[in-house]
Coordinates of C-alpha atoms and ligand atoms in Angstrom, one line a residue:
M1 CA 46.8 -48.4 -111.3
L2 CA 48.0 -51.7 -112.0
E3 CA 46.8 -54.0 -113.8
Q4 CA 48.6 -57.0 -113.4
F5 CA 50.6 -58.1 -110.1
E6 CA 54.2 -56.7 -110.3
G7 CA 57.0 -59.4 -109.1
A8 CA 58.3 -62.8 -109.4
A9 CA 55.5 -64.8 -107.4
T10 CA 52.7 -66.9 -109.2
I11 CA 50.2 -68.3 -106.9
E12 CA 51.6 -72.0 -108.4
K13 CA 55.1 -70.9 -107.1
V14 CA 54.2 -69.8 -103.7
A15 CA 52.0 -73.0 -103.6
S16 CA 55.3 -74.9 -104.2
L17 CA 57.3 -73.3 -101.8
C18 CA 54.3 -73.5 -99.1
R19 CA 54.7 -77.4 -99.7
R20 CA 57.8 -78.1 -99.8
R21 CA 58.8 -75.8 -97.1
A22 CA 56.4 -76.9 -95.0
F23 CA 53.9 -74.0 -94.7
V24 CA 51.3 -75.9 -96.3
F25 CA 50.4 -79.3 -97.2
P26 CA 47.3 -80.1 -99.1
S27 CA 44.7 -81.1 -96.1
S28 CA 43.7 -85.2 -96.3
D29 CA 46.7 -85.9 -98.7
I30 CA 47.3 -89.6 -98.6
Y31 CA 43.6 -90.1 -99.3
G32 CA 43.6 -88.1 -102.0
G33 CA 42.8 -84.6 -100.2
L34 CA 39.7 -82.9 -100.0
G35 CA 38.9 -79.7 -101.9
S36 CA 40.1 -76.3 -101.0
S37 CA 41.3 -77.8 -97.8
F38 CA 44.9 -77.3 -96.1
D39 CA 46.6 -78.4 -93.4
F40 CA 49.5 -76.0 -91.8
G41 CA 53.3 -77.1 -90.9
H42 CA 55.3 -75.6 -88.5
Y43 CA 56.3 -72.4 -90.5
G44 CA 52.9 -72.1 -91.6
V45 CA 51.5 -72.2 -88.1
L46 CA 54.3 -69.7 -87.2
L47 CA 53.2 -67.0 -89.7
N48 CA 49.9 -67.4 -89.1
D49 CA 50.7 -67.0 -85.7
N50 CA 52.7 -64.0 -86.0
V51 CA 49.7 -62.5 -88.4
K52 CA 47.1 -62.9 -85.4
A53 CA 49.4 -61.4 -83.1
E54 CA 49.9 -58.0 -85.0
W55 CA 45.9 -58.0 -85.4
R56 CA 45.4 -58.3 -81.7
R57 CA 48.6 -55.8 -81.2
A58 CA 47.1 -53.3 -83.8
L59 CA 43.0 -53.6 -82.5
I60 CA 42.8 -54.6 -79.2
Q61 CA 46.8 -54.1 -76.9
E62 CA 47.3 -50.6 -78.8
R63 CA 44.0 -49.2 -78.1
E64 CA 41.9 -48.6 -74.9
D65 CA 38.3 -48.8 -76.5
V66 CA 38.2 -52.6 -77.7
V67 CA 38.5 -55.6 -75.7
G68 CA 38.8 -59.6 -76.7
L69 CA 35.7 -62.3 -77.5
D70 CA 35.7 -66.2 -78.2
S71 CA 32.4 -67.1 -78.7
A72 CA 31.5 -70.5 -79.7
I73 CA 31.5 -72.0 -83.3
I74 CA 28.0 -73.7 -83.3
L75 CA 25.6 -71.4 -81.7
N76 CA 22.0 -71.9 -80.4
P77 CA 20.3 -71.8 -84.5
Q78 CA 18.4 -69.0 -84.0
V79 CA 20.9 -66.7 -84.3
W80 CA 21.1 -67.3 -87.8
V81 CA 17.4 -66.5 -88.8
A82 CA 18.0 -63.3 -86.8
S83 CA 20.9 -62.5 -88.4
G84 CA 19.2 -63.1 -91.9
H85 CA 22.1 -65.7 -93.0
V86 CA 19.0 -68.9 -93.7
V87 CA 17.4 -66.9 -95.8
N88 CA 19.9 -64.7 -97.1
F89 CA 23.5 -66.2 -97.1
S90 CA 23.3 -68.1 -100.0
D91 CA 24.9 -67.8 -104.0
P92 CA 23.3 -68.1 -107.6
L93 CA 23.9 -71.8 -109.3
V94 CA 23.2 -73.1 -112.2
D95 CA 24.5 -76.3 -113.3
C96 CA 25.8 -77.7 -116.8
R97 CA 23.4 -80.6 -117.9
T98 CA 26.3 -81.8 -120.6
C99 CA 28.9 -81.8 -118.2
K100 CA 27.2 -82.1 -115.4
L101 CA 29.3 -79.2 -113.5
R102 CA 28.2 -76.8 -111.1
F103 CA 29.4 -72.8 -111.4
R104 CA 28.7 -69.8 -109.7
A105 CA 26.1 -67.9 -111.9
D106 CA 27.9 -64.2 -111.0
K107 CA 31.4 -65.7 -112.1
L108 CA 31.1 -67.8 -115.3
E109 CA 33.3 -65.1 -116.7
D110 CA 36.0 -66.7 -114.4
S111 CA 35.3 -70.1 -114.9
A112 CA 35.7 -73.2 -117.1
C113 CA 33.3 -75.0 -119.9
G114 CA 33.7 -78.4 -118.4
K115 CA 34.3 -80.0 -122.0
R116 CA 36.8 -77.1 -123.1
P117 CA 38.5 -75.2 -120.3
S118 CA 39.3 -72.8 -122.4
K119 CA 35.6 -71.5 -122.8
R120 CA 33.6 -70.4 -120.0
P121 CA 30.4 -72.0 -119.1
G122 CA 27.7 -70.4 -122.0
E123 CA 30.2 -70.3 -124.2
T124 CA 30.2 -73.3 -126.3
D125 CA 27.0 -74.6 -128.2
Q126 CA 27.1 -78.0 -126.1
C127 CA 26.9 -75.8 -122.9
D128 CA 23.1 -76.8 -121.2
L129 CA 23.2 -74.6 -118.4
T130 CA 20.2 -74.6 -115.8
E131 CA 17.9 -71.3 -114.8
P132 CA 20.1 -70.2 -111.7
R133 CA 19.2 -71.1 -108.2
Q134 CA 20.0 -69.8 -104.9
F135 CA 22.2 -72.4 -103.0
N136 CA 22.5 -72.1 -98.8
L137 CA 26.5 -71.7 -98.2
M138 CA 26.2 -72.7 -94.7
F139 CA 27.4 -76.1 -93.4
E140 CA 24.7 -78.4 -91.1
T141 CA 25.5 -80.7 -88.6
H142 CA 22.9 -81.8 -85.6
V143 CA 23.8 -81.2 -81.5
G144 CA 22.9 -84.3 -79.7
A145 CA 21.9 -87.9 -80.1
L146 CA 18.7 -86.7 -82.6
Q147 CA 19.3 -86.4 -86.2
D148 CA 16.2 -84.5 -87.1
S149 CA 14.8 -80.8 -87.7
S150 CA 14.8 -80.0 -84.3
S151 CA 18.2 -80.8 -83.9
A152 CA 19.6 -79.2 -86.8
A153 CA 22.2 -76.4 -86.2
Y154 CA 25.2 -74.9 -88.1
L155 CA 28.5 -74.2 -88.3
R156 CA 29.3 -70.3 -88.3
P157 CA 29.5 -69.0 -91.5
E158 CA 31.0 -65.8 -89.7
T159 CA 32.4 -65.0 -86.3
A160 CA 30.7 -60.9 -86.4
Q161 CA 27.4 -63.0 -85.1
G162 CA 28.9 -64.5 -81.7
I163 CA 29.8 -60.2 -80.8
F164 CA 26.4 -59.2 -81.8
I165 CA 24.7 -61.8 -79.5
N166 CA 27.5 -61.2 -76.4
F167 CA 26.9 -57.4 -76.8
K168 CA 24.7 -57.3 -73.5
N169 CA 27.3 -59.4 -71.8
V170 CA 30.3 -56.9 -72.7
T171 CA 28.4 -54.0 -71.8
S172 CA 27.1 -55.3 -68.3
S173 CA 30.8 -56.2 -67.7
M174 CA 33.4 -54.7 -69.2
R175 CA 34.2 -50.4 -68.9
V176 CA 33.0 -49.8 -72.5
K177 CA 31.1 -47.2 -74.0
P178 CA 30.5 -46.0 -77.5
P179 CA 32.5 -45.9 -79.4
F180 CA 33.8 -49.0 -78.8
G181 CA 34.9 -52.5 -80.1
I182 CA 34.6 -56.4 -79.3
A183 CA 37.1 -58.0 -81.7
Q184 CA 37.5 -62.0 -82.0
I185 CA 39.5 -64.3 -84.2
G186 CA 38.2 -67.7 -84.8
K187 CA 37.7 -70.2 -87.8
S188 CA 34.4 -69.6 -89.6
F189 CA 32.9 -72.6 -92.2
R190 CA 31.4 -71.7 -95.9
N191 CA 30.0 -74.7 -98.3
E192 CA 32.0 -72.5 -101.5
I193 CA 31.1 -73.5 -104.7
T194 CA 34.1 -72.5 -106.2
P195 CA 36.9 -72.3 -104.0
G196 CA 40.0 -72.6 -105.6
N197 CA 43.4 -70.7 -106.2
F198 CA 45.4 -71.9 -103.3
L199 CA 44.4 -70.3 -100.0
F200 CA 42.6 -67.8 -101.7
R201 CA 39.0 -69.2 -100.9
L202 CA 38.6 -71.9 -98.5
R203 CA 35.8 -74.1 -96.7
E204 CA 37.5 -73.8 -93.7
F205 CA 39.2 -70.7 -92.7
E206 CA 40.4 -68.0 -89.7
Q207 CA 38.5 -64.9 -89.5
M208 CA 39.7 -62.0 -87.5
E209 CA 36.6 -59.6 -87.4
M210 CA 35.9 -56.1 -85.1
E211 CA 32.6 -54.9 -84.5
F212 CA 33.0 -51.3 -83.6
F213 CA 29.6 -49.6 -82.3
V214 CA 29.0 -45.8 -82.5
P215 CA 26.8 -43.3 -81.9
P216 CA 24.2 -43.4 -85.2
A217 CA 25.6 -40.4 -86.1
D218 CA 28.8 -40.8 -85.9
A219 CA 28.9 -44.1 -87.8
A220 CA 30.0 -42.5 -91.5
E221 CA 33.0 -40.8 -89.9
W222 CA 34.6 -44.2 -88.2
H223 CA 33.8 -46.3 -91.7
E224 CA 36.1 -44.2 -93.0
Y225 CA 38.7 -44.0 -89.8
W226 CA 38.7 -47.7 -90.0
I227 CA 39.2 -48.1 -93.5
E228 CA 42.3 -45.9 -93.0
Q229 CA 43.6 -48.1 -90.1
R230 CA 43.4 -50.9 -91.8
L231 CA 44.9 -50.0 -94.7
Q232 CA 48.2 -48.4 -93.2
W233 CA 48.1 -52.1 -91.1
H234 CA 48.5 -53.8 -94.7
L235 CA 50.8 -51.4 -95.9
R236 CA 53.1 -51.3 -92.5
L237 CA 53.4 -54.5 -92.0
G238 CA 55.1 -54.9 -95.6
L239 CA 52.5 -55.1 -99.1
R240 CA 53.2 -52.8 -101.7
E241 CA 51.4 -49.9 -102.0
S242 CA 50.7 -49.8 -105.7
H243 CA 49.3 -53.9 -105.2
V244 CA 46.8 -52.7 -102.8
R245 CA 43.5 -50.6 -103.3
V246 CA 40.0 -49.3 -101.5
R247 CA 36.8 -49.8 -103.7
A248 CA 33.5 -49.1 -102.5
H249 CA 30.9 -51.6 -103.2
E250 CA 27.8 -50.3 -105.8
G251 CA 24.7 -51.0 -104.2
A252 CA 23.7 -54.3 -105.9
E253 CA 26.6 -55.8 -103.9
L254 CA 26.1 -54.7 -100.8
S255 CA 25.7 -58.1 -98.1
H256 CA 22.0 -58.2 -97.0
Y257 CA 22.9 -56.3 -93.6
S258 CA 25.5 -53.6 -95.0
T259 CA 24.9 -50.0 -95.4
A260 CA 28.4 -49.4 -97.3
T261 CA 30.6 -51.5 -97.4
S262 CA 34.5 -50.7 -99.0
D263 CA 37.1 -53.4 -99.5
I264 CA 40.8 -53.0 -99.5
E265 CA 41.9 -55.0 -102.5
Y266 CA 44.9 -56.7 -102.6
L267 CA 46.5 -57.5 -106.7
Y268 CA 47.2 -61.2 -106.3
P269 CA 48.8 -62.9 -109.3
I270 CA 44.8 -64.1 -110.2
G271 CA 44.7 -59.6 -110.2
W272 CA 42.7 -57.7 -107.8
Q273 CA 40.8 -59.4 -104.9
E274 CA 38.8 -58.4 -102.2
L275 CA 41.4 -58.6 -99.5
E276 CA 39.4 -57.2 -96.2
G277 CA 36.0 -55.7 -96.1
V278 CA 35.3 -53.2 -94.1
A279 CA 31.5 -52.6 -94.0
N280 CA 28.8 -50.0 -92.4
R281 CA 26.3 -52.6 -91.0
G282 CA 24.0 -49.7 -89.3
D283 CA 21.8 -51.2 -86.5
Y284 CA 20.7 -54.2 -88.4
D285 CA 22.5 -56.9 -85.9
L286 CA 21.5 -55.7 -83.4
R287 CA 17.9 -54.9 -84.0
Q288 CA 17.5 -58.6 -85.2
H289 CA 18.6 -59.8 -82.4
A290 CA 16.9 -58.0 -80.2
E291 CA 13.8 -59.3 -82.0
G292 CA 15.1 -62.4 -82.2
S293 CA 15.6 -63.2 -78.6
G294 CA 13.1 -60.7 -77.2
T295 CA 16.3 -58.5 -75.5
K296 CA 17.1 -55.5 -75.3
L297 CA 20.2 -54.7 -77.1
E298 CA 21.1 -51.2 -76.7
W299 CA 23.3 -48.9 -75.0
V300 CA 21.3 -47.2 -72.2
G301 CA 23.8 -43.9 -70.9
Q302 CA 22.8 -40.9 -68.6
E303 CA 21.1 -38.7 -70.8
E304 CA 20.9 -40.9 -73.8
R305 CA 19.5 -44.5 -75.3
Y306 CA 19.9 -45.8 -78.5
V307 CA 20.9 -49.1 -80.8
P308 CA 24.7 -48.4 -81.7
H309 CA 25.3 -48.3 -85.3
V310 CA 28.3 -51.1 -86.4
I311 CA 31.5 -50.5 -88.5
E312 CA 33.4 -54.2 -89.2
P313 CA 36.6 -54.8 -90.5
A314 CA 37.1 -58.4 -91.7
I315 CA 39.5 -60.0 -92.8
S316 CA 40.7 -64.4 -92.8
V317 CA 44.1 -64.9 -92.0
V318 CA 44.6 -67.4 -94.9
R319 CA 43.9 -64.2 -97.4
S320 CA 46.1 -61.5 -95.5
V321 CA 48.4 -64.7 -94.9
L322 CA 48.3 -64.9 -99.1
A323 CA 49.5 -61.5 -99.8
F324 CA 52.4 -61.3 -97.8
L325 CA 53.2 -64.3 -99.7
C326 CA 52.8 -63.3 -102.4
D327 CA 54.6 -59.8 -102.0
A328 CA 57.7 -61.3 -100.3
Y329 CA 58.6 -63.5 -103.1
D330 CA 61.2 -63.3 -104.6
E331 CA 63.8 -65.0 -106.7
E332 CA 67.1 -63.6 -108.3
I333 CA 70.2 -65.1 -109.3
V334 CA 73.6 -64.1 -106.6
E335 CA 76.8 -65.2 -107.5
D336 CA 75.6 -67.0 -110.2
R337 CA 73.5 -68.9 -108.6
P338 CA 69.4 -68.8 -108.3
R339 CA 67.8 -67.7 -104.9
T340 CA 64.5 -68.1 -104.1
V341 CA 63.7 -65.9 -100.7
L342 CA 60.9 -64.5 -99.0
R343 CA 60.9 -60.8 -98.1
L344 CA 58.6 -60.7 -95.1
H345 CA 58.2 -58.1 -93.0
P346 CA 60.8 -59.2 -90.0
R347 CA 57.5 -58.7 -87.4
I348 CA 55.7 -61.6 -89.4
A349 CA 58.4 -63.7 -90.7
P350 CA 58.2 -67.2 -89.0
V351 CA 61.3 -67.6 -87.7
K352 CA 63.6 -64.3 -86.8
V353 CA 67.3 -65.1 -86.5
A354 CA 69.6 -68.5 -87.7
V355 CA 72.5 -69.2 -85.5
L356 CA 75.1 -70.6 -87.3
P357 CA 78.5 -72.5 -86.6
L358 CA 80.5 -71.6 -89.6
I359 CA 82.0 -75.5 -89.2
G360 CA 79.4 -77.5 -87.5
R361 CA 81.9 -80.5 -86.1
D362 CA 83.9 -77.5 -84.5
A363 CA 83.7 -77.8 -80.9
A364 CA 84.5 -74.4 -79.6
M365 CA 82.0 -73.2 -82.6
V366 CA 79.2 -75.2 -81.1
E367 CA 80.3 -73.9 -77.1
K368 CA 79.9 -70.2 -78.5
A369 CA 76.2 -71.0 -81.0
R370 CA 74.8 -73.2 -79.0
P371 CA 74.6 -71.1 -75.6
L372 CA 73.5 -67.5 -78.3
Y373 CA 71.0 -70.0 -79.7
E374 CA 69.0 -71.0 -76.5
D375 CA 69.5 -67.7 -75.1
L376 CA 67.9 -65.9 -78.2
R377 CA 65.0 -68.5 -78.3
R378 CA 63.6 -67.3 -75.0
S379 CA 62.7 -64.0 -76.7
M380 CA 62.5 -65.0 -80.1
S381 CA 61.5 -67.7 -82.9
A382 CA 65.2 -69.3 -83.5
E383 CA 66.7 -71.6 -85.8
Y384 CA 70.2 -73.6 -84.9
D385 CA 71.4 -75.7 -88.4
D386 CA 74.8 -76.8 -88.5
A387 CA 74.2 -78.9 -91.4
A388 CA 75.5 -77.8 -94.9
A389 CA 78.2 -75.8 -96.4
I390 CA 77.1 -72.3 -95.1
G391 CA 75.7 -70.8 -98.5
K392 CA 73.3 -73.7 -98.3
R393 CA 72.0 -72.6 -95.0
Y394 CA 71.7 -69.4 -95.6
R395 CA 69.4 -70.0 -98.5
R396 CA 67.3 -72.4 -96.8
Q397 CA 66.7 -69.3 -94.0
D398 CA 66.0 -67.3 -97.2
E399 CA 63.6 -69.2 -98.6
I400 CA 61.8 -69.3 -95.2
G401 CA 61.8 -65.8 -95.0
T402 CA 64.5 -65.7 -92.3
P403 CA 65.8 -62.2 -91.5
W404 CA 68.5 -62.2 -90.2
A405 CA 71.2 -65.2 -90.0
L406 CA 74.3 -65.4 -86.9
T407 CA 77.2 -67.0 -87.9
I408 CA 80.3 -68.1 -85.8
D409 CA 83.1 -68.5 -87.3
Q410 CA 87.5 -68.6 -86.4
Q411 CA 86.8 -64.3 -85.8
T412 CA 84.1 -65.5 -82.7
L413 CA 86.9 -67.2 -80.8
E414 CA 89.0 -65.0 -81.2
D415 CA 87.1 -61.6 -80.4
G416 CA 83.7 -62.0 -79.5
T417 CA 82.0 -60.9 -82.4
V418 CA 79.6 -62.8 -84.8
T419 CA 78.7 -61.7 -88.4
L420 CA 74.8 -60.6 -89.1
R421 CA 73.6 -61.8 -92.5
D422 CA 70.6 -59.5 -93.7
R423 CA 68.4 -61.4 -95.8
D424 CA 67.1 -58.7 -97.9
S425 CA 70.7 -56.4 -98.8
L426 CA 73.2 -59.6 -98.1
A427 CA 75.5 -57.4 -96.0
Q428 CA 77.7 -58.6 -93.5
E429 CA 78.3 -57.0 -90.1
R430 CA 80.5 -57.6 -87.6
I431 CA 78.9 -57.3 -83.9
P432 CA 79.4 -58.5 -80.2
I433 CA 77.8 -61.3 -79.5
D434 CA 77.0 -60.6 -76.0
G435 CA 75.0 -57.7 -77.8
A436 CA 73.3 -59.7 -80.8
K437 CA 69.7 -60.5 -78.9
A438 CA 69.5 -56.6 -77.6
L439 CA 70.2 -55.8 -81.0
L440 CA 67.6 -57.6 -83.0
L441 CA 64.9 -57.1 -80.4
D442 CA 65.5 -53.7 -80.8
R443 CA 65.0 -53.9 -84.5
L444 CA 62.0 -56.1 -84.0
S445 CA 59.8 -53.4 -82.5
A446 CA 60.6 -50.5 -84.4
Ligands
GAP1 N1 31.2 -60.6 -91.1 C1 31.4 -60.0 -92.5 C2 32.2 -60.9 -93.4 O1 32.4 -62.4 -93.1 P1 32.5 -61.3 -95.5 O2 33.4 -60.4 -96.8 O3 31.8 -62.6 -95.8 O4 32.5 -60.9 -94.5 C3 35.3 -61.1 -94.5 O5 34.3 -62.0 -95.3 C4 36.2 -61.6 -94.9 O6 36.7 -63.2 -94.9 C5 37.1 -61.0 -96.4 O7 37.3 -60.0 -97.0 C6 37.8 -62.7 -97.0 O8 39.2 -61.5 -96.1 C7 37.5 -63.5 -95.7 N2 36.5 -64.8 -96.2 C8 35.6 -64.9 -96.9 N3 35.4 -65.7 -97.7 C9 36.4 -66.5 -97.5 C10 36.7 -67.7 -97.7 N4 35.9 -68.8 -98.0 N5 38.2 -68.2 -98.2 C11 38.9 -67.3 -97.5 N6 38.5 -66.1 -96.5 C12 37.4 -65.8 -97.0

């Protein structure tokens, strides 16, 4: 088992590339930023979309037993009372009376003292920590014109509850029967106290969650099944096996709703951290909402009636994207010049192919290159680049992880072939221009 991330990436290098190449910008930048909030630039949008598409493909499109949902962000506040979040969704905090900073009591070993950053809070004589207090992580807001306790509402801290409260709608309108799942992607909000490490812990992030409803006796088996399915998803899309592990939660770590949880952990450059949680939530949520709403939430079959148990794989887009970026980031020397390259899996790479006329001002080359580009972009994300030397254009694409480049040169004009350059091996092969699109589509679907 590795103890340290193996590769060229550090969080700082990845963050710097992301900013330089329009993946991620600090939010509210011109106003000095807002802690742990980020905006996504062009390539970040494409990368996020590709990760979400791969999740949807694996969990909905390629299965017969999972359906989609997109529930509201602001729900009836009673939802959060019944779910237990109003009482339980909190972190223990301590304040330091000396440096006036606030820390998570259970993460002191990962925090830096405000006066002596090389020490942890409580380690120096001057540190004066209060007793831990519980701090609820939900953001509060108000619905309507009144701003009193009757109008108080919350921004959802997880998408899962929107699924549970739609259990009856889905079972009565779709042809589903346990075991079946409801999957959704959407924004969640948490007033995190110790955010940081770039995209790792944000206050506003998109979650990809699926609640899989099963007969109670089968829950343990389905839990194992979903841990394995989700693990294979990460590996299929390129995470190195040595950087991924599964860790079962110990009793005290379990969330208030969970009977068993295993984290799929990734070895980020900051160490092993939760990438995705796969929880066995038992019948906790359906029972809580049945009691809270007075609506029966159970499965009624021909000969059976029971409250299903729930297996839940839950991950955020940013944690997934950060893992893919760290794993893919590489630096090397090629022909005496440094090269930074993102070796992203082609299916998640923001741009699939770059079309490059060798001489940007050569009308005959442009005449071949533009129609090729315009045809390719109907089927995949493509870029056309005719500025700067060809080597520089290749490097620009390497940095954003474009797996293939098609170069139009003198030979293209003579025999109708183009050069296909591979980002990782740097191999170049001649292929007929007419077959380029089919070849790339074939590679993308592999
Ligand atoms: N519905 C269950 C649930 O929300 P969680 O372990 O609190 O469980 C699930 O969150 C996943 O959401 C985590 O595994 C992680 O990928 C992501 N996540 C949680 N808090 C996050 C944060 N502050 N920033 C980014 N991602 C976060």
